[in-house]
XYZ file of C-alpha atoms in Angstrom:
674
model
C -297.827 -18.573 -85.875
C -296.404 -15.096 -87.019
C -296.338 -14.384 -90.861
C -292.617 -13.465 -91.573
C -292.693 -9.639 -91.527
C -293.256 -8.315 -95.093
C -289.726 -9.614 -96.343
C -288.465 -5.802 -96.180
C -285.020 -7.133 -95.380
C -284.769 -10.854 -95.865
C -282.561 -11.815 -92.711
C -285.102 -9.971 -90.522
C -286.680 -13.144 -89.155
C -283.373 -14.252 -87.997
C -282.451 -11.142 -86.146
C -285.309 -11.288 -84.018
C -284.285 -14.729 -83.221
C -280.552 -13.488 -82.526
C -278.503 -10.574 -82.199
C -276.381 -9.592 -84.795
C -275.332 -6.958 -87.101
C -275.958 -7.438 -90.430
C -276.925 -5.107 -93.160
C -279.186 -5.751 -95.996
C -279.678 -4.755 -99.421
C -283.159 -6.392 -100.657
C -286.482 -4.557 -99.896
C -290.168 -4.899 -100.547
C -291.935 -3.851 -103.084
C -294.925 -3.923 -102.694
C -297.143 -4.714 -99.144
C -300.779 -5.910 -98.761
C -302.826 -4.743 -96.197
C -305.611 -7.647 -94.569
C -307.084 -7.863 -90.701
C -303.980 -10.290 -90.122
C -300.862 -9.876 -91.638
C -299.039 -7.578 -93.615
C -297.365 -9.765 -96.553
C -294.143 -8.910 -98.981
C -295.348 -9.754 -102.933
C -291.500 -9.074 -103.774
C -287.976 -8.158 -103.220
C -285.662 -6.463 -105.443
C -282.107 -5.803 -104.737
C -281.287 -2.160 -105.322
C -279.934 -0.880 -108.789
C -277.302 1.097 -107.061
C -275.854 -1.541 -104.588
C -273.040 -3.497 -105.634
C -271.416 -6.668 -105.338
C -271.639 -8.078 -101.677
C -268.814 -9.790 -100.144
C -269.547 -11.749 -96.648
C -266.533 -12.142 -95.039
C -265.491 -15.340 -92.803
C -263.387 -13.572 -90.261
C -264.754 -13.455 -86.851
C -264.116 -9.607 -86.682
C -266.580 -8.802 -90.117
C -270.328 -10.387 -88.476
C -272.022 -7.853 -91.278
C -271.846 -7.909 -94.707
C -270.386 -4.813 -96.442
C -270.916 -2.699 -99.991
C -269.918 -0.016 -101.846
C -270.672 1.806 -104.440
C -270.224 0.964 -108.360
C -267.395 3.543 -108.660
C -265.752 2.217 -105.637
C -266.181 -1.598 -105.818
C -263.929 -2.901 -109.143
C -261.859 -4.897 -106.675
C -261.581 -6.926 -103.275
C -260.051 -3.744 -101.302
C -262.757 -1.538 -102.931
C -265.398 -4.409 -101.899
C -264.765 -4.777 -98.708
C -261.161 -3.218 -97.360
C -261.217 -4.626 -93.718
C -261.233 -7.765 -95.398
C -258.473 -6.782 -97.287
C -256.521 -4.936 -94.613
C -257.117 -8.465 -92.504
C -255.749 -10.325 -95.059
C -252.721 -8.343 -95.693
C -251.648 -8.661 -91.459
C -252.324 -12.351 -92.083
C -249.629 -12.232 -94.633
C -247.579 -10.418 -92.607
C -247.207 -7.666 -95.692
C -245.925 -4.104 -94.649
C -249.027 -1.780 -94.906
C -248.137 1.745 -96.038
C -249.665 5.298 -94.550
C -252.118 6.021 -97.580
C -253.516 2.167 -97.215
C -253.953 2.652 -93.321
C -255.884 5.835 -94.133
C -257.949 4.006 -97.089
C -258.520 1.687 -94.689
C -259.876 4.016 -91.681
C -262.036 5.682 -94.480
C -263.746 2.809 -95.470
C -264.329 2.161 -91.318
C -266.000 5.164 -91.544
C -268.096 5.064 -94.169
C -269.272 1.837 -93.633
C -272.720 1.455 -91.995
C -271.371 -1.029 -89.243
C -272.887 -0.450 -85.416
C -271.051 2.593 -83.751
C -269.468 -0.085 -81.400
C -268.034 -2.018 -84.672
C -266.782 1.082 -86.169
C -265.050 1.970 -82.642
C -263.616 -1.240 -82.454
C -262.067 -1.452 -85.905
C -260.543 2.026 -86.026
C -258.874 1.293 -82.374
C -257.457 -1.980 -83.685
C -256.537 0.662 -86.641
C -254.813 2.752 -84.403
C -252.457 -0.075 -82.487
C -251.570 -1.469 -85.734
C -250.416 1.926 -86.756
C -248.719 2.689 -83.762
C -246.976 -0.843 -83.651
C -245.275 0.100 -87.242
C -244.473 3.416 -86.228
C -242.543 2.119 -83.019
C -240.319 0.106 -85.658
C -240.037 2.305 -88.804
C -240.127 6.190 -87.673
C -241.722 7.195 -90.509
C -243.514 10.737 -90.123
C -246.289 9.847 -92.538
C -246.944 7.085 -90.409
C -247.496 9.357 -87.907
C -249.777 11.506 -90.174
C -251.958 8.696 -90.898
C -251.785 7.840 -87.257
C -253.293 11.245 -86.596
C -255.895 11.602 -89.115
C -256.975 7.932 -88.279
C -257.219 9.168 -84.563
C -259.500 12.106 -85.588
C -261.982 9.328 -87.455
C -262.368 7.834 -83.624
C -262.929 11.248 -82.778
C -265.771 11.733 -85.149
C -267.032 8.497 -84.478
C -267.682 9.164 -80.840
C -269.063 12.761 -81.392
C -271.646 10.991 -84.048
C -272.473 8.833 -81.122
C -272.647 11.640 -79.031
C -269.917 10.139 -76.589
C -268.117 13.041 -75.591
C -266.824 11.841 -72.845
C -264.461 9.080 -74.699
C -263.991 11.953 -77.320
C -262.111 13.915 -74.926
C -259.999 11.031 -73.354
C -258.555 10.435 -77.038
C -258.388 14.186 -77.769
C -255.885 14.234 -74.317
C -254.078 11.235 -75.681
C -253.784 13.309 -78.614
C -252.137 16.758 -77.198
C -250.225 14.281 -74.644
C -248.297 12.614 -77.299
C -244.798 13.561 -79.375
C -247.022 13.625 -82.293
C -249.061 16.617 -81.683
C -246.501 19.239 -82.274
C -245.961 20.247 -86.291
C -248.882 18.600 -87.624
C -250.881 21.921 -87.340
C -252.897 21.204 -90.366
C -254.518 17.486 -89.102
C -254.213 18.938 -85.417
C -256.965 21.811 -86.231
C -259.098 19.169 -87.717
C -259.286 17.414 -84.350
C -259.925 20.635 -82.086
C -262.524 21.473 -84.671
C -264.374 18.228 -84.542
C -264.261 18.047 -80.608
C -265.163 22.066 -80.390
C -268.427 20.788 -82.580
C -268.625 17.977 -80.754
C -269.237 20.047 -77.321
C -271.067 22.679 -78.734
C -273.996 19.521 -79.765
C -273.744 17.682 -77.082
C -272.164 19.244 -74.401
C -272.853 22.245 -72.080
C -271.630 25.780 -72.824
C -269.504 25.353 -69.417
C -267.999 22.181 -70.982
C -266.988 24.120 -74.015
C -265.308 27.154 -72.407
C -263.414 24.098 -70.173
C -262.176 22.571 -72.816
C -260.905 25.499 -74.783
C -259.202 27.292 -71.485
C -257.450 23.977 -71.204
C -256.180 23.450 -74.187
C -254.971 27.133 -74.155
C -253.526 27.050 -70.957
C -251.216 23.822 -72.334
C -250.638 26.209 -75.429
C -251.880 23.281 -77.668
C -254.471 24.990 -79.372
C -253.161 25.361 -82.700
C -252.235 28.950 -84.557
C -254.443 28.414 -87.495
C -256.919 30.651 -88.798
C -259.417 28.261 -89.102
C -259.662 27.079 -85.584
C -259.870 30.807 -84.248
C -262.659 31.249 -87.051
C -264.671 28.341 -85.916
C -264.090 29.216 -82.589
C -265.937 32.548 -82.783
C -268.797 31.081 -84.659
C -269.338 28.701 -81.884
C -269.272 31.658 -79.252
C -271.356 33.280 -81.736
C -273.932 30.319 -80.874
C -273.470 30.807 -77.053
C -273.953 34.871 -77.666
C -270.877 35.322 -76.232
C -269.824 38.812 -77.594
C -267.201 39.750 -75.201
C -264.931 36.721 -76.017
C -265.626 36.713 -79.592
C -263.720 40.053 -79.238
C -260.897 38.348 -77.249
C -259.996 35.884 -79.764
C -260.696 38.286 -82.298
C -257.953 40.109 -80.617
C -255.736 37.431 -80.213
C -256.473 36.832 -84.126
C -254.947 40.423 -84.869
C -251.930 39.745 -82.631
C -251.363 36.342 -84.643
C -251.288 37.961 -87.957
C -254.367 35.692 -89.019
C -256.364 38.301 -90.437
C -255.344 38.693 -93.902
C -258.435 37.437 -95.813
C -262.307 37.969 -95.256
C -263.691 35.119 -93.717
C -262.626 35.541 -90.342
C -264.273 38.655 -89.973
C -267.489 37.461 -90.963
C -268.176 35.476 -87.879
C -267.099 38.849 -85.559
C -269.648 41.159 -88.093
C -272.131 38.315 -86.475
C -271.295 38.693 -82.946
C -272.078 42.632 -83.554
C -275.335 41.674 -84.713
C -276.286 40.005 -81.474
C -275.821 43.143 -79.507
C -276.704 45.066 -82.659
C -273.590 47.525 -82.512
C -273.575 49.130 -85.812
C -270.791 51.890 -84.548
C -268.415 48.612 -83.926
C -269.416 47.418 -86.846
C -268.860 50.545 -89.163
C -265.432 50.696 -87.527
C -264.619 46.899 -88.599
C -265.321 47.209 -92.141
C -263.129 50.478 -92.046
C -260.391 48.477 -90.811
C -261.235 45.836 -93.777
C -260.837 48.281 -96.206
C -257.653 50.145 -94.926
C -255.875 46.994 -95.431
C -257.143 46.216 -98.717
C -259.327 43.633 -97.662
C -262.685 43.697 -99.848
C -265.797 43.233 -97.615
C -268.738 40.875 -99.510
C -272.045 40.707 -100.122
C -272.615 39.346 -96.701
C -270.853 41.728 -94.887
C -272.695 44.834 -96.538
C -275.773 42.990 -95.791
C -274.855 42.420 -91.944
C -273.914 46.216 -91.685
C -276.986 47.612 -93.470
C -278.899 45.021 -91.337
C -277.652 46.592 -87.737
C -278.152 49.845 -88.868
C -282.143 49.177 -90.048
C -282.289 47.734 -86.510
C -280.834 50.647 -84.756
C -283.561 52.879 -83.868
C -281.206 55.110 -81.777
C -280.560 58.231 -84.241
C -282.813 56.900 -87.147
C -282.162 59.119 -89.222
C -278.649 59.487 -88.721
C -278.671 55.422 -89.414
C -280.802 55.638 -92.377
C -278.158 58.547 -93.826
C -275.236 55.923 -93.334
C -277.291 53.331 -94.302
C -277.487 54.758 -98.119
C -273.697 55.730 -97.508
C -273.173 51.802 -97.258
C -275.472 50.870 -99.669
C -273.849 53.337 -102.353
C -270.305 52.456 -100.948
C -270.983 48.390 -102.079
C -272.601 49.824 -105.126
C -269.814 51.458 -106.137
C -267.462 48.173 -104.659
C -268.834 46.506 -107.646
C -269.489 43.222 -105.081
C -272.355 41.482 -105.992
C -275.933 42.723 -105.658
C -278.660 40.390 -104.077
C -282.266 40.134 -102.921
C -280.666 39.898 -99.387
C -279.088 43.507 -99.680
C -282.679 44.958 -99.961
C -284.210 42.735 -96.876
C -281.063 43.507 -94.944
C -282.329 47.344 -95.321
C -286.145 46.428 -94.214
C -287.769 45.862 -97.558
C -290.815 43.055 -97.849
C -289.292 39.969 -99.578
C -291.512 40.201 -102.535
C -290.584 44.208 -103.036
C -286.942 43.033 -103.008
C -287.213 40.959 -105.537
C -288.844 43.110 -107.993
C -286.326 45.981 -107.140
C -283.776 43.009 -107.731
C -285.488 42.669 -111.120
C -285.593 46.042 -112.118
C -281.758 46.782 -111.453
C -280.409 43.481 -113.020
C -280.857 42.504 -116.038
C -279.665 39.053 -115.775
C -282.188 36.452 -115.103
C -283.524 35.969 -110.968
C -281.045 33.609 -109.748
C -282.094 30.587 -107.596
C -280.014 31.497 -104.417
C -282.448 34.997 -104.539
C -285.408 33.051 -105.209
C -284.726 31.058 -102.379
C -283.801 33.649 -100.024
C -287.256 35.046 -100.701
C -289.241 31.811 -100.013
C -287.040 31.280 -96.881
C -287.777 34.814 -95.376
C -291.178 34.190 -96.020
C -291.929 31.172 -94.246
C -289.984 32.417 -91.513
C -292.521 34.672 -91.622
C -295.231 32.937 -91.590
C -296.395 34.282 -94.702
C -297.231 30.503 -96.266
C -299.638 31.746 -98.809
C -297.619 34.273 -100.187
C -294.217 31.844 -100.755
C -296.552 28.989 -102.517
C -297.853 32.233 -104.708
C -294.226 32.857 -105.689
C -293.023 29.435 -106.117
C -296.409 29.329 -108.535
C -294.780 32.759 -109.808
C -291.661 30.837 -110.431
C -293.474 27.759 -112.379
C -294.678 30.494 -114.720
C -292.024 32.423 -115.104
C -289.886 29.454 -115.736
C -287.786 30.546 -112.617
C -285.067 27.718 -112.268
C -286.285 26.013 -109.402
C -283.429 24.249 -107.438
C -283.645 21.331 -104.586
C -283.530 23.537 -101.604
C -286.691 25.526 -103.242
C -288.696 22.363 -103.256
C -287.513 21.122 -100.387
C -288.465 24.575 -98.771
C -291.843 24.739 -100.577
C -292.742 20.877 -99.704
C -291.925 21.848 -95.948
C -294.171 24.635 -96.039
C -297.383 23.154 -97.465
C -296.638 20.233 -94.782
C -296.758 22.849 -92.205
C -300.231 24.506 -93.785
C -303.294 23.578 -91.763
C -305.178 24.787 -95.115
C -302.712 22.700 -97.368
C -303.840 18.964 -97.730
C -301.044 16.544 -98.205
C -301.547 15.813 -101.708
C -299.820 19.361 -102.262
C -296.936 17.688 -100.983
C -296.783 14.794 -102.896
C -297.550 17.010 -105.782
C -294.589 18.907 -105.240
C -292.283 16.408 -104.462
C -293.412 14.321 -107.828
C -292.691 18.226 -109.623
C -289.106 17.719 -108.235
C -288.413 14.207 -109.807
C -289.724 15.235 -113.128
C -287.485 18.392 -113.180
C -284.924 15.485 -112.614
C -283.910 16.813 -109.354
C -281.491 15.225 -107.005
C -283.701 13.344 -104.264
C -282.084 14.082 -100.530
C -282.954 12.315 -97.381
C -284.389 15.778 -96.309
C -287.262 16.172 -98.846
C -287.962 12.031 -97.884
C -288.466 13.194 -94.377
C -291.079 16.181 -95.307
C -293.120 13.341 -97.548
C -292.757 10.959 -94.881
C -294.456 13.731 -92.097
C -296.795 14.214 -94.496
C -298.057 10.512 -94.370
C -297.966 10.859 -90.946
C -300.714 13.555 -91.091
C -302.968 11.728 -92.899
C -301.983 8.265 -91.400
C -301.080 6.966 -94.747
C -298.494 3.683 -94.422
C -299.232 2.137 -98.079
C -297.851 5.477 -99.003
C -294.930 5.896 -96.830
C -293.834 2.664 -97.739
C -293.798 3.499 -101.248
C -291.376 6.345 -100.386
C -289.195 3.988 -98.344
C -289.046 1.752 -101.211
C -288.275 4.744 -103.308
C -285.252 5.828 -101.356
C -283.921 2.643 -101.730
C -284.554 2.621 -105.704
C -282.425 5.802 -106.064
C -279.657 4.225 -103.902
C -280.834 6.520 -100.692
C -279.594 5.441 -97.402
C -281.977 6.457 -94.879
C -281.080 8.455 -91.884
C -282.009 9.107 -88.451
C -284.724 11.676 -89.532
C -286.365 9.052 -91.975
C -286.321 6.568 -89.523
C -288.351 8.717 -87.134
C -290.846 10.044 -89.659
C -291.421 6.782 -90.727
C -291.690 5.445 -87.290
C -294.609 8.008 -86.813
C -296.634 6.980 -89.627
C -296.338 3.384 -88.010
C -297.273 4.997 -84.588
C -300.137 6.774 -86.146
C -301.446 4.662 -88.783
C -305.212 3.781 -88.508
C -304.059 0.236 -89.537
C -304.642 -2.159 -87.321
C -302.591 -5.008 -88.704
C -299.926 -4.181 -87.021
C -299.497 -6.305 -84.410
C -297.096 -5.905 -81.672
C -295.026 -8.392 -82.895
C -294.906 -6.830 -86.109
C -294.153 -3.502 -84.765
C -291.283 -5.171 -83.025
C -289.948 -6.850 -86.684
C -290.542 -3.276 -88.154
C -288.144 -1.752 -85.782
C -285.646 -4.438 -85.823
C -285.649 -4.483 -89.611
C -284.919 -0.175 -89.180
C -282.018 -0.696 -86.727
C -280.540 -3.456 -89.102
C -279.882 -1.000 -91.230
C -277.263 0.473 -89.461
C -279.612 3.673 -88.150
C -278.941 4.263 -84.910
C -281.824 5.358 -82.998
C -281.921 8.016 -80.602
C -284.759 9.106 -77.728
C -287.428 10.494 -80.272
C -287.189 6.871 -82.249
C -287.527 5.205 -79.199
C -290.171 7.263 -77.972
C -292.225 6.827 -81.133
C -291.633 3.289 -81.034
C -292.817 2.958 -77.469
C -296.038 5.157 -78.466
C -296.670 2.919 -81.297
C -296.892 -0.612 -79.262
C -298.990 1.542 -76.618
C -301.297 2.672 -79.227
C -302.028 -1.197 -79.854
C -302.560 -1.868 -75.992
C -305.031 1.194 -75.924
C -307.243 -0.391 -79.375
C -307.445 -3.737 -77.327
C -308.885 -1.739 -74.195
C -311.302 -0.098 -76.362
C -312.469 -2.843 -77.474
C -313.331 -3.889 -74.325
C -310.425 -6.983 -73.914
C -306.898 -6.978 -72.233
C -303.683 -7.890 -73.857
C -302.606 -9.741 -70.695
C -305.345 -11.601 -69.411
C -303.498 -13.778 -67.284
C -300.482 -13.650 -65.069
C -298.947 -16.936 -66.848
C -297.330 -14.401 -69.235
C -295.262 -12.927 -66.966
C -291.842 -15.090 -65.581
C -290.413 -15.824 -62.366
C -288.990 -12.410 -62.052
C -292.546 -10.200 -62.696
C -291.388 -9.481 -66.226
C -293.632 -10.011 -69.375
C -292.691 -13.133 -72.004
C -294.431 -11.658 -74.612
C -296.271 -8.579 -76.663
C -295.786 -4.847 -76.178
C -295.331 -4.586 -72.428
C -292.175 -7.042 -73.228
C -290.908 -4.689 -76.092
C -291.158 -1.722 -74.239
C -288.659 -3.282 -71.321
C -286.193 -4.804 -74.244
C -286.668 -1.014 -75.407
C -286.006 0.533 -72.213
C -282.985 -1.380 -71.464
C -281.480 -0.405 -74.521
C -281.856 3.176 -74.343
C -279.974 3.130 -70.824
C -277.023 0.685 -72.791
C -276.747 3.098 -75.691
C -275.439 6.228 -74.185
C -276.609 10.185 -74.239
C -278.218 10.635 -77.794
C -280.746 7.852 -76.235
C -281.410 9.083 -72.962
C -284.625 8.388 -71.851
C -286.822 12.008 -71.017
C -290.209 12.702 -69.415
C -292.083 11.506 -72.788
C -290.345 7.933 -72.460
C -291.007 7.815 -68.909
C -295.001 8.906 -69.621
C -295.304 6.393 -72.209
C -293.531 3.182 -70.329
C -295.187 3.989 -67.066
C -298.994 4.524 -68.526
C -298.372 1.255 -70.832
C -296.870 -0.839 -68.266
C -299.279 -0.195 -65.800
C -302.065 -0.258 -68.511
C -301.140 -4.164 -68.623
C -300.829 -4.676 -65.634
C -297.437 -4.868 -64.600
C -297.397 -2.314 -61.329
C -294.160 -3.406 -60.481
C -291.977 -2.812 -63.248
C -294.201 0.396 -63.600
C -293.002 1.687 -60.561
C -289.451 0.854 -60.929
C -289.495 2.925 -64.130
C -291.449 5.862 -61.444
C -288.552 5.150 -59.042
C -286.143 5.723 -62.323
C -287.320 9.023 -63.339
C -287.530 10.385 -59.849
C -284.420 9.469 -59.575
C -283.223 11.067 -62.978
C -285.503 14.210 -61.838
C -287.923 13.912 -64.504
C -290.914 15.826 -64.790
C -293.781 13.392 -65.577
C -297.544 14.612 -66.614
C -300.518 14.232 -64.340
C -302.048 11.243 -66.469
C -298.561 8.908 -65.720
C -299.528 9.526 -62.315
C -302.910 8.889 -63.018
C -302.622 5.845 -65.093
C -300.266 4.385 -62.105
C -302.550 5.362 -59.562
C -305.233 2.919 -61.236
C -303.120 0.198 -61.645
C -302.328 0.353 -58.132
C -305.362 0.221 -57.198
C -306.741 -2.574 -59.262
C -303.664 -4.391 -57.508
C -304.679 -3.454 -54.080
C -301.585 -1.652 -53.227
C -303.077 1.037 -51.193
C -300.050 2.264 -49.446
C -298.161 2.974 -52.657
C -301.142 5.287 -53.721
C -300.908 7.795 -51.023
C -297.042 7.653 -51.244
C -297.509 8.641 -55.148
C -300.119 11.354 -53.783
C -297.367 12.784 -51.727
C -294.687 12.360 -54.264
C -296.673 14.979 -56.254
C -297.058 17.085 -53.992
C -293.632 17.508 -53.241
C -292.752 17.460 -57.155
C -295.529 20.298 -57.411
C -297.239 18.350 -60.103
C -301.343 19.730 -59.903
C -303.435 16.807 -59.593
C -306.763 16.893 -62.087
C -310.282 15.528 -61.143
C -309.216 11.825 -61.814
C -306.518 11.787 -59.459
C -308.274 13.632 -56.672
C -311.336 10.706 -57.507
C -308.933 8.121 -57.080
C -307.069 9.143 -53.895
C -310.283 9.951 -52.286
C -311.350 6.757 -52.747
C -308.356 5.266 -51.173
C -308.386 7.325 -48.307
C -311.686 5.848 -47.683
C -310.708 2.357 -48.362
C -307.592 3.045 -45.813
C -310.314 4.619 -43.176
C -308.127 7.532 -43.617
C -311.030 10.076 -42.496
C -308.737 13.124 -41.960
C -306.548 12.743 -44.936
C -309.984 12.403 -46.812
C -311.350 15.805 -45.473
C -307.857 17.696 -46.048
C -307.774 16.623 -49.794
C -311.546 17.495 -50.404
C -310.806 21.198 -48.521
C -307.765 21.182 -51.375
C -310.191 20.286 -54.199
C -312.375 22.710 -52.992
C -309.737 25.417 -53.150
C -308.519 23.926 -56.558
C -311.959 24.444 -57.957
C -311.490 27.181 -60.598
C -308.106 25.580 -61.922
C -310.143 22.330 -62.314
C -312.860 24.232 -63.932
C -310.579 25.711 -66.579
C -308.679 22.802 -67.021
C -311.783 20.709 -68.194
C -313.514 23.575 -70.497
C -310.062 23.811 -72.298
């Protein structure tokens, strides 16, 4: 009987048996690895966690907790339970209480489905109260909670439903007269489309809102619009909306000028940048160091009239010194200086100690130009000089050490320990890096230790931490993780409220497939008999069952977990390896329908499984699919297909494929010698 999975969360065993969404607070403190299981020796509750209240409401299946600073009352400990109690008592709820409840819902680590359902219920209640009281403060509360719902949809990459909410908002009578709140609505959806939509979607959205005259006339909306257009590298559109900002009188201080300067750097248009700089001075707007840096960079990078531009660069630099703005190392780097020389020059010119930001700028520049050794040496010099090293610098150095093949993982761990000794606040980024180092040396024990530390310091793991930890599990040399235990780890991570994305699923599937490969390498098969199939041919146990379950969950979760080429490749190879050829063929058909390009190894694994089952005609169908999809075969493919032709008596086809293989000799030779 399977040992209970390491008590990482006390209700994991129950979660394996039935589907619900609890949140857990007890975590493992020590794991013992042996040949058969991973056992938990003890568990402990987060020092930073607080009173957990389990509600009896049908709407409240999960446990809810808050920080110590906010948990002195029942309302703070479980705002949603408190809110439902007020409704049951027919008490009038104030606008502030509606907003506080909405904020609680967003911050609580429930599932996305639960978050959306609660916000929708809250909006219905606010709307009912608006109809009876006509309170303008309730209208503002309604709009703010709508923004929370927008944010919840964007967070799950569900732009379709986010647009439906937004369309309902601009069609409502509440839109006008609340520019401060509606600005948040527009900006939230703009960035949601930027991250999860297409360029066409974004332009369609902006044009639609502009035609309806619903675009709030605020500096923030247009400023963020310019920044997003910069992401699309659309300089002409930036000029268009910058001109509109001028006409509307929104250019009264420096921030909205920044994205326009940024757009000009795309074209390296130093002439227009100098004109814009002059315009700012004429309006009495003092350019910041950041603006001067962009202008200096454009003048340096503009190779036309290089002598004239060099003189202009010196003029702008002198003008900047005369203006009295802060001088930093980025100024010299923008003028083409080496980062280390720029730092030395700043030390000469400034009597004050070099700031952490200047050191970070140099470190960032060195790392981006792949000068890892120089970055590490600068870090050592900073320690010798007693320079202030902040959290950002430590994270950069850890990341640089992790990416440097000459640096062992221990170098990352040492920097992490130094960061702890300095008393700096640890965050999810630092743990993602150290977990990545654990994956590099396949050290599962250390990875579990870092997860434990995260919990000890009150840091809730995010999606990147989840993926990094799963990568350690997938690459671990330990064979004690059988598929069931791996499944339990997956469920435990999901139960924390983490939302797996495509990468998460791919790592999970890869780890399951690795287990099957381990069995195969030992000359055994995980699925020894067809009795492990149900009446529909689906696996009843083991890694293939978990693969199928995970694949179905992916398709239900939405855009953030959409299967990609790696997903289909791993699933086809895994199911084919397990002998579930029919399921592998179904997923292969899904990949074709989604127009996903598969690697030749996936085709080979599928052909071998079909050959084992005796489905020879399907092998030829796949061969012709490969030709249509322009997937170049390798030697294994040729061997398998030619063998099939012999079995089917397709003599002419056999000769044609053999001729094709001869013509393909050079490519196959180069591929085999890589």
